[in-house]
Coordinates of C-alpha atoms and ligand atoms in Angstrom, one line a residue:
M10 CA -54.9 89.3 -113.8
N11 CA -58.1 88.9 -116.1
A12 CA -56.8 85.7 -116.6
P13 CA -60.3 83.5 -116.9
L14 CA -61.2 82.0 -113.0
P15 CA -62.5 78.0 -113.6
F16 CA -66.6 78.3 -112.9
I17 CA -65.0 74.5 -111.3
D18 CA -61.9 73.4 -111.3
L19 CA -61.3 69.2 -112.6
A20 CA -58.3 69.7 -114.0
A21 CA -56.8 70.5 -110.4
Q22 CA -58.4 68.0 -108.6
R23 CA -57.0 66.0 -111.5
E24 CA -53.6 67.2 -110.7
R25 CA -54.4 66.1 -107.1
L26 CA -55.1 62.7 -107.9
G27 CA -52.3 61.5 -110.2
P28 CA -52.0 58.6 -112.3
A29 CA -55.2 57.3 -109.5
V30 CA -57.5 57.8 -112.2
E31 CA -56.1 56.9 -115.5
E32 CA -55.0 53.7 -113.7
A33 CA -58.1 53.1 -112.2
I34 CA -59.3 53.3 -116.1
L35 CA -56.8 51.4 -117.5
R36 CA -57.6 48.1 -114.7
V37 CA -61.0 48.4 -116.5
V38 CA -60.5 48.7 -120.3
R39 CA -58.0 45.2 -120.0
H40 CA -59.8 43.5 -116.6
G41 CA -62.6 43.7 -120.5
A42 CA -65.9 43.2 -117.3
Y43 CA -67.3 47.1 -118.9
I44 CA -70.5 46.2 -117.8
M45 CA -71.8 45.3 -114.1
G46 CA -67.8 44.8 -113.3
P47 CA -66.1 44.3 -110.0
E48 CA -65.7 47.9 -109.2
I49 CA -69.5 47.9 -109.2
V50 CA -69.9 46.1 -106.1
E51 CA -67.4 47.5 -104.9
L52 CA -68.4 51.2 -105.4
E53 CA -71.6 49.6 -104.5
A54 CA -70.1 48.4 -100.9
E55 CA -67.9 52.3 -101.0
L56 CA -71.2 54.6 -101.6
A57 CA -73.5 52.2 -98.3
A58 CA -70.8 52.5 -95.7
F59 CA -69.4 56.4 -96.3
C60 CA -73.2 57.3 -96.1
G61 CA -74.4 54.9 -93.4
A62 CA -77.7 53.3 -96.2
K63 CA -77.8 49.6 -96.1
H64 CA -78.0 49.2 -100.1
A65 CA -77.1 51.5 -102.8
L66 CA -77.5 50.6 -106.4
T67 CA -75.9 52.5 -109.2
C68 CA -76.5 54.2 -112.5
A69 CA -77.0 56.0 -115.3
S70 CA -77.6 59.1 -114.1
G71 CA -79.2 60.8 -111.4
T72 CA -82.5 60.9 -114.2
D73 CA -82.2 57.1 -113.7
A74 CA -81.6 57.0 -110.0
L75 CA -85.7 59.1 -110.2
A76 CA -87.4 56.9 -112.3
M77 CA -85.8 54.2 -111.2
V78 CA -87.5 54.7 -107.8
L79 CA -90.9 55.7 -108.7
M80 CA -91.1 53.4 -111.5
A81 CA -90.3 50.9 -108.2
K82 CA -93.4 52.9 -107.2
D83 CA -95.9 52.0 -109.2
V84 CA -96.3 55.2 -110.2
K85 CA -99.2 55.9 -113.0
P86 CA -101.8 58.0 -114.9
G87 CA -104.0 60.1 -112.2
D88 CA -101.2 60.1 -109.6
A89 CA -99.8 63.1 -108.1
V90 CA -96.3 63.5 -106.8
L91 CA -95.9 66.8 -105.0
C92 CA -92.1 68.6 -106.2
P93 CA -90.5 71.6 -105.2
S94 CA -90.9 74.1 -108.6
F95 CA -87.6 76.2 -108.0
T96 CA -84.8 72.8 -108.9
F97 CA -83.5 71.1 -111.7
A98 CA -86.4 69.9 -114.6
A99 CA -85.0 65.5 -113.6
T100 CA -86.9 66.3 -110.5
A101 CA -90.0 66.9 -112.4
E102 CA -89.8 65.1 -115.6
V103 CA -89.3 61.6 -114.2
V104 CA -93.1 61.9 -112.9
A105 CA -94.6 63.0 -116.1
W106 CA -92.2 60.1 -118.2
L107 CA -94.8 57.9 -116.3
G108 CA -98.0 59.7 -117.2
A109 CA -98.3 61.0 -113.4
T110 CA -99.1 64.9 -112.2
P111 CA -95.6 66.5 -111.2
V112 CA -98.0 68.9 -108.2
F113 CA -95.2 71.9 -108.3
V114 CA -94.9 73.3 -104.6
D115 CA -92.8 77.0 -103.0
V116 CA -90.0 76.9 -101.9
R117 CA -88.2 79.1 -98.4
E118 CA -86.8 81.9 -99.3
D119 CA -84.0 81.5 -96.0
S120 CA -83.5 77.5 -98.2
F121 CA -84.4 77.6 -101.3
N122 CA -86.0 74.4 -100.6
L123 CA -89.8 73.0 -100.4
D124 CA -91.6 75.1 -98.0
P125 CA -94.3 72.8 -95.9
Q126 CA -96.6 74.9 -95.3
S127 CA -96.2 75.5 -99.8
L128 CA -97.0 71.5 -99.7
E129 CA -100.2 71.5 -97.4
L130 CA -101.6 73.5 -100.1
G131 CA -100.2 71.9 -102.5
L132 CA -102.2 68.8 -101.5
A133 CA -104.8 70.9 -101.6
S134 CA -104.3 71.8 -105.5
A135 CA -104.0 67.7 -106.9
R136 CA -107.1 66.8 -105.5
A137 CA -109.0 69.4 -106.3
A138 CA -107.5 68.7 -109.9
G139 CA -109.4 65.4 -108.8
L140 CA -105.8 63.6 -108.6
R141 CA -104.4 60.7 -106.4
P142 CA -101.1 62.7 -103.9
V143 CA -98.8 59.3 -103.7
G144 CA -95.5 61.2 -103.1
V145 CA -93.4 64.1 -102.7
I146 CA -90.4 64.3 -103.5
P147 CA -87.7 67.5 -101.8
V148 CA -84.7 68.5 -102.9
D149 CA -81.4 69.4 -101.1
L150 CA -80.3 72.4 -103.5
F151 CA -77.5 73.8 -104.0
G152 CA -76.1 71.0 -101.8
Q153 CA -77.8 71.9 -98.4
P154 CA -80.7 69.6 -97.1
A155 CA -84.2 69.5 -97.2
D156 CA -86.0 70.6 -94.4
Y157 CA -86.9 67.1 -93.6
D158 CA -88.5 66.7 -89.9
A159 CA -90.7 69.2 -91.1
V160 CA -91.8 67.6 -94.7
A161 CA -91.3 63.6 -93.2
P162 CA -95.0 64.1 -90.4
I163 CA -97.2 65.5 -93.7
A164 CA -95.8 62.7 -96.0
E165 CA -96.6 60.0 -93.4
R166 CA -99.8 61.9 -92.3
E167 CA -101.3 61.7 -95.5
G168 CA -99.6 58.2 -96.4
L169 CA -97.3 59.6 -99.3
W170 CA -94.2 58.3 -99.7
M171 CA -90.4 60.1 -99.4
L172 CA -88.1 59.5 -102.6
C173 CA -85.4 62.7 -102.1
D174 CA -83.7 64.0 -104.4
A175 CA -80.0 64.5 -103.4
A176 CA -78.0 65.1 -106.5
Q177 CA -76.3 68.1 -105.5
S178 CA -76.1 67.1 -102.0
F179 CA -74.5 63.9 -101.6
G180 CA -72.2 63.5 -98.4
A181 CA -73.9 66.1 -97.5
T182 CA -75.4 65.9 -93.4
Y183 CA -78.7 66.2 -92.0
R184 CA -79.4 66.1 -87.6
G185 CA -75.4 63.8 -87.8
R186 CA -76.7 61.3 -90.4
K187 CA -75.5 61.8 -93.7
L188 CA -78.0 62.4 -96.8
G189 CA -79.2 58.5 -98.0
S190 CA -81.6 56.9 -95.7
I191 CA -84.1 59.4 -95.0
G192 CA -88.2 58.6 -96.8
C193 CA -88.1 55.4 -98.9
A194 CA -85.4 56.2 -101.6
T195 CA -82.4 58.7 -101.6
A196 CA -81.5 60.0 -105.9
T197 CA -78.6 61.5 -106.7
S198 CA -76.4 62.0 -109.1
F199 CA -72.4 61.5 -109.7
F200 CA -72.3 63.7 -113.4
P201 CA -69.0 65.5 -113.4
A202 CA -70.2 68.5 -112.0
K203 CA -71.6 67.4 -108.5
P204 CA -69.4 67.1 -105.7
L205 CA -68.3 63.2 -106.2
G206 CA -68.6 63.5 -110.2
C207 CA -67.6 61.0 -112.6
Y208 CA -66.0 61.0 -116.0
G209 CA -69.5 60.7 -117.8
D210 CA -73.4 60.4 -116.3
G211 CA -73.5 58.5 -113.4
G212 CA -76.1 58.0 -110.3
A213 CA -77.8 56.1 -107.7
V214 CA -80.2 54.9 -105.1
F215 CA -79.7 54.6 -101.4
T216 CA -82.9 52.6 -99.6
D217 CA -82.5 51.0 -96.3
D218 CA -85.9 49.4 -97.9
D219 CA -84.9 45.1 -98.8
A220 CA -87.5 45.1 -100.9
L221 CA -87.2 47.8 -102.8
D222 CA -83.6 47.2 -103.2
A223 CA -84.3 44.4 -105.3
V224 CA -87.5 46.0 -107.4
L225 CA -85.0 48.8 -107.6
R226 CA -82.2 45.8 -109.0
S227 CA -84.5 44.6 -111.3
I228 CA -85.6 47.9 -112.6
R229 CA -82.1 48.7 -113.7
I230 CA -81.6 45.6 -116.1
H231 CA -84.1 45.1 -118.0
G232 CA -86.6 44.6 -114.9
Q233 CA -84.7 41.2 -115.7
G234 CA -85.4 38.3 -112.7
A235 CA -83.8 34.7 -111.5
D236 CA -81.3 34.7 -115.6
K237 CA -81.3 37.4 -117.7
Y238 CA -84.2 36.0 -119.8
E239 CA -86.8 36.1 -117.3
N240 CA -87.9 39.8 -117.5
L241 CA -90.6 40.3 -114.5
R242 CA -91.6 43.6 -114.8
V243 CA -90.8 47.2 -117.1
G244 CA -87.5 47.9 -116.0
I245 CA -84.8 50.1 -118.1
N246 CA -81.0 50.0 -119.4
G247 CA -80.3 52.0 -116.3
R248 CA -76.7 50.1 -115.2
L249 CA -73.8 52.2 -114.9
D250 CA -70.2 51.8 -116.5
T251 CA -68.0 49.5 -114.8
I252 CA -65.4 52.8 -116.0
Q253 CA -67.4 55.2 -113.6
A254 CA -67.3 52.8 -111.0
A255 CA -63.8 53.2 -110.9
V256 CA -63.8 56.7 -111.4
L257 CA -65.6 57.8 -108.7
L258 CA -63.9 55.1 -106.2
E259 CA -60.7 57.1 -106.7
K260 CA -62.2 60.0 -106.2
L261 CA -64.4 58.9 -102.8
K262 CA -61.5 58.5 -101.7
I263 CA -60.6 62.3 -101.4
F264 CA -64.7 63.0 -101.3
P265 CA -64.7 64.1 -97.4
S266 CA -61.5 65.6 -97.8
E267 CA -62.9 67.7 -100.6
I268 CA -66.0 68.1 -98.8
A269 CA -64.3 70.1 -95.9
A270 CA -62.5 71.9 -99.0
R271 CA -66.1 73.6 -99.8
E272 CA -67.1 74.7 -96.7
R273 CA -64.0 76.4 -95.8
V274 CA -64.8 78.2 -98.8
A275 CA -68.2 79.1 -98.2
R276 CA -67.2 80.3 -94.7
R277 CA -64.6 82.9 -97.0
Y278 CA -67.7 83.8 -99.1
N279 CA -69.9 83.9 -96.3
E280 CA -68.1 86.3 -94.5
L281 CA -66.3 87.9 -97.3
L282 CA -69.8 88.7 -99.3
R283 CA -72.2 89.4 -96.4
E284 CA -72.6 93.2 -95.8
V285 CA -72.9 93.1 -99.7
A286 CA -75.7 90.3 -100.8
I287 CA -77.4 88.0 -99.0
V288 CA -75.4 85.4 -98.5
P289 CA -76.4 82.0 -98.7
E290 CA -77.8 79.6 -94.4
V291 CA -77.4 76.9 -94.2
Q292 CA -79.9 75.8 -91.5
E293 CA -79.1 74.6 -88.3
G294 CA -79.0 70.8 -87.9
S295 CA -77.1 70.1 -91.3
T296 CA -74.4 71.0 -93.3
S297 CA -74.3 71.5 -97.0
V298 CA -71.6 70.1 -99.2
W299 CA -71.7 73.3 -101.3
A300 CA -72.8 72.2 -105.6
Q301 CA -73.3 76.1 -106.2
Y302 CA -72.7 79.2 -103.5
T303 CA -76.0 81.2 -104.6
L304 CA -76.1 84.8 -104.1
R305 CA -79.0 87.3 -104.2
I306 CA -78.7 90.0 -106.7
P307 CA -83.0 91.6 -105.2
G308 CA -83.3 95.1 -107.0
A309 CA -79.7 95.0 -108.8
D310 CA -79.2 94.1 -113.4
R311 CA -78.1 90.5 -112.7
D312 CA -77.3 91.0 -116.5
A313 CA -75.0 93.5 -116.0
F314 CA -73.9 91.5 -112.9
Q315 CA -72.6 88.9 -115.0
A316 CA -71.3 91.2 -117.4
A317 CA -69.4 92.5 -115.3
L318 CA -68.0 89.3 -113.9
K319 CA -67.2 87.9 -117.4
A320 CA -65.3 91.5 -117.8
R321 CA -63.3 90.6 -115.6
G322 CA -62.7 86.4 -116.0
I323 CA -64.9 86.2 -113.0
P324 CA -68.0 83.1 -114.7
T325 CA -71.0 83.3 -112.8
A326 CA -74.3 81.2 -113.7
V327 CA -78.1 81.5 -112.8
Y328 CA -79.7 78.3 -111.6
Y329 CA -82.4 78.2 -112.3
P330 CA -83.3 81.5 -114.1
K331 CA -87.3 79.8 -115.3
P332 CA -88.9 77.7 -112.0
L333 CA -90.7 74.4 -112.8
H334 CA -94.0 75.8 -113.4
L335 CA -93.5 78.9 -115.7
Q336 CA -91.7 76.6 -118.4
P337 CA -93.4 75.2 -121.6
A338 CA -92.8 71.9 -120.9
Y339 CA -94.8 72.1 -117.6
A340 CA -96.8 75.0 -116.8
R341 CA -100.1 72.7 -117.6
H342 CA -99.9 71.3 -113.8
P343 CA -101.1 72.3 -110.6
R344 CA -99.6 74.3 -108.4
A345 CA -99.7 75.0 -105.0
G346 CA -102.1 77.9 -103.9
N347 CA -102.6 80.9 -106.3
G348 CA -98.5 80.6 -107.2
L349 CA -95.6 80.4 -106.4
P350 CA -94.2 84.0 -105.6
V351 CA -91.0 82.6 -103.5
S352 CA -89.8 80.4 -106.4
E353 CA -90.6 83.5 -109.0
R354 CA -89.1 85.9 -107.3
L355 CA -86.2 83.9 -106.7
A356 CA -85.1 83.0 -109.9
G357 CA -85.0 86.7 -111.2
E358 CA -82.6 87.4 -108.4
V359 CA -79.5 84.4 -107.9
V360 CA -76.6 84.6 -109.0
S361 CA -74.1 81.8 -108.3
L362 CA -69.8 82.2 -107.7
P363 CA -67.2 79.8 -108.9
M364 CA -67.0 77.0 -106.1
H365 CA -65.0 74.2 -105.6
P366 CA -62.7 72.7 -103.4
Y367 CA -59.3 74.4 -105.4
L368 CA -60.4 77.6 -104.8
T369 CA -57.7 79.2 -103.8
E370 CA -58.2 83.1 -101.1
E371 CA -56.1 85.0 -103.7
A372 CA -59.1 84.0 -106.6
Q373 CA -61.7 84.1 -104.3
D374 CA -60.6 87.5 -102.8
R375 CA -60.4 88.5 -106.7
I376 CA -63.6 87.1 -107.1
V377 CA -65.3 89.0 -104.3
A378 CA -62.9 92.2 -105.3
A379 CA -65.7 92.2 -108.7
V380 CA -68.3 91.2 -106.8
K381 CA -67.8 94.0 -104.7
E382 CA -67.1 96.3 -107.0
A383 CA -70.2 95.6 -110.1
L384 CA -72.3 95.6 -107.0
A385 CA -71.4 99.6 -106.1
A386 CA -70.9 100.2 -109.9
Q387 CA -75.1 99.7 -110.0
R388 CA -75.3 101.6 -106.4
V389 CA -77.1 98.6 -105.0
R390 CA -76.0 98.0 -100.9
I391 CA -78.0 94.0 -100.3
A392 CA -76.5 93.4 -96.5
S393 CA -77.8 89.7 -95.7
Ligands
PLP7 C1 -82.1 69.0 -108.2 C2 -81.9 67.4 -109.5 N1 -81.9 66.7 -109.6 C3 -81.7 66.0 -110.4 C4 -80.7 65.9 -111.0 C5 -80.2 65.0 -113.0 O1 -79.2 64.1 -112.6 P1 -78.1 63.9 -113.6 O2 -78.4 64.8 -114.3 O3 -77.7 62.3 -113.0 O4 -79.7 62.7 -114.5 C6 -80.0 67.2 -111.6 C7 -78.3 66.9 -112.3 O5 -78.3 68.1 -112.5 C8 -79.9 67.9 -110.4 O6 -79.8 68.9 -110.4

């Protein structure tokens, strides 16, 4: 009854895929083109077709995907890049790598995503600090697209490029379009726990801009030019391994049905938990791929809540316990307005439940019962 449940069930996915992934890996082992082999070319074509972007460029991680775009945009010291504070560190980290300054912006509590009004305040903070705002990186937190229609006009008015951090949201849609062709580029991650994950690190950049794509392809391989030993610019070693491309090609075949299953699981959680917690809502006109299913439990003792679920074999996680503007590595950087109250509040309230396409109704019922029991024991009732 209390056998531990997985937070993400990659074993169930492997079982569904049968021997297909192992065979795909073995094909690479046998043909031997471990670096930039034929599976890379095939995967890039499939990914571009899947999301409707003109170009898809695979790379070694979601972090490299973000960094390569910043390098292509020649981000440098004195530049400010605006990003939400309530995100994974990589979003701001890549800005700091290049000696530029991340300027932290607050998020909206109804979507966990960048707040356009706070973006305006962030621009003022950047300028007050003597910085030159050059770009903005909205993040699609937990799988839901940011409010691009609100952010894009601000970016345009200010002459900023917009890079979409879709590390958690590849496969989601915004106003009927799959993510991948909004802004100057879109970066995603194929980290194993992501909705589309490989068996190691991996990532991709999507763009409709031919010139940007060409520069990214050069940066990915040490800034190479016409041949391997011509270096046009400073680049990185940012290639995806062929073996990971082979894994992704197999997983991509079942990805649409996995997205549908994630949606079913999330909807059912929402129905069953709405009366006891603040459940995540997807904004009108968007779909989410539910990289995380994240509740808010204001007023509850979150540590005790997590311990109660753990005692029943149910893992939970907190993404993210501390917003970036409060992290030692980033606290010195400017922030929008006088502070980022929503990010700080959410960091104290959020808790994510097991979420994956193979979560059975039976397991979900067990999780829901444990959530209700744990909150009732604390005498907190937080209706959505
Ligand atoms: C929002 C966000 N951006 C960037 C990244 C970085 O991706 P990766 O771990 O593949 O480098 C992640 C991954 O966790 C992420 O969640």
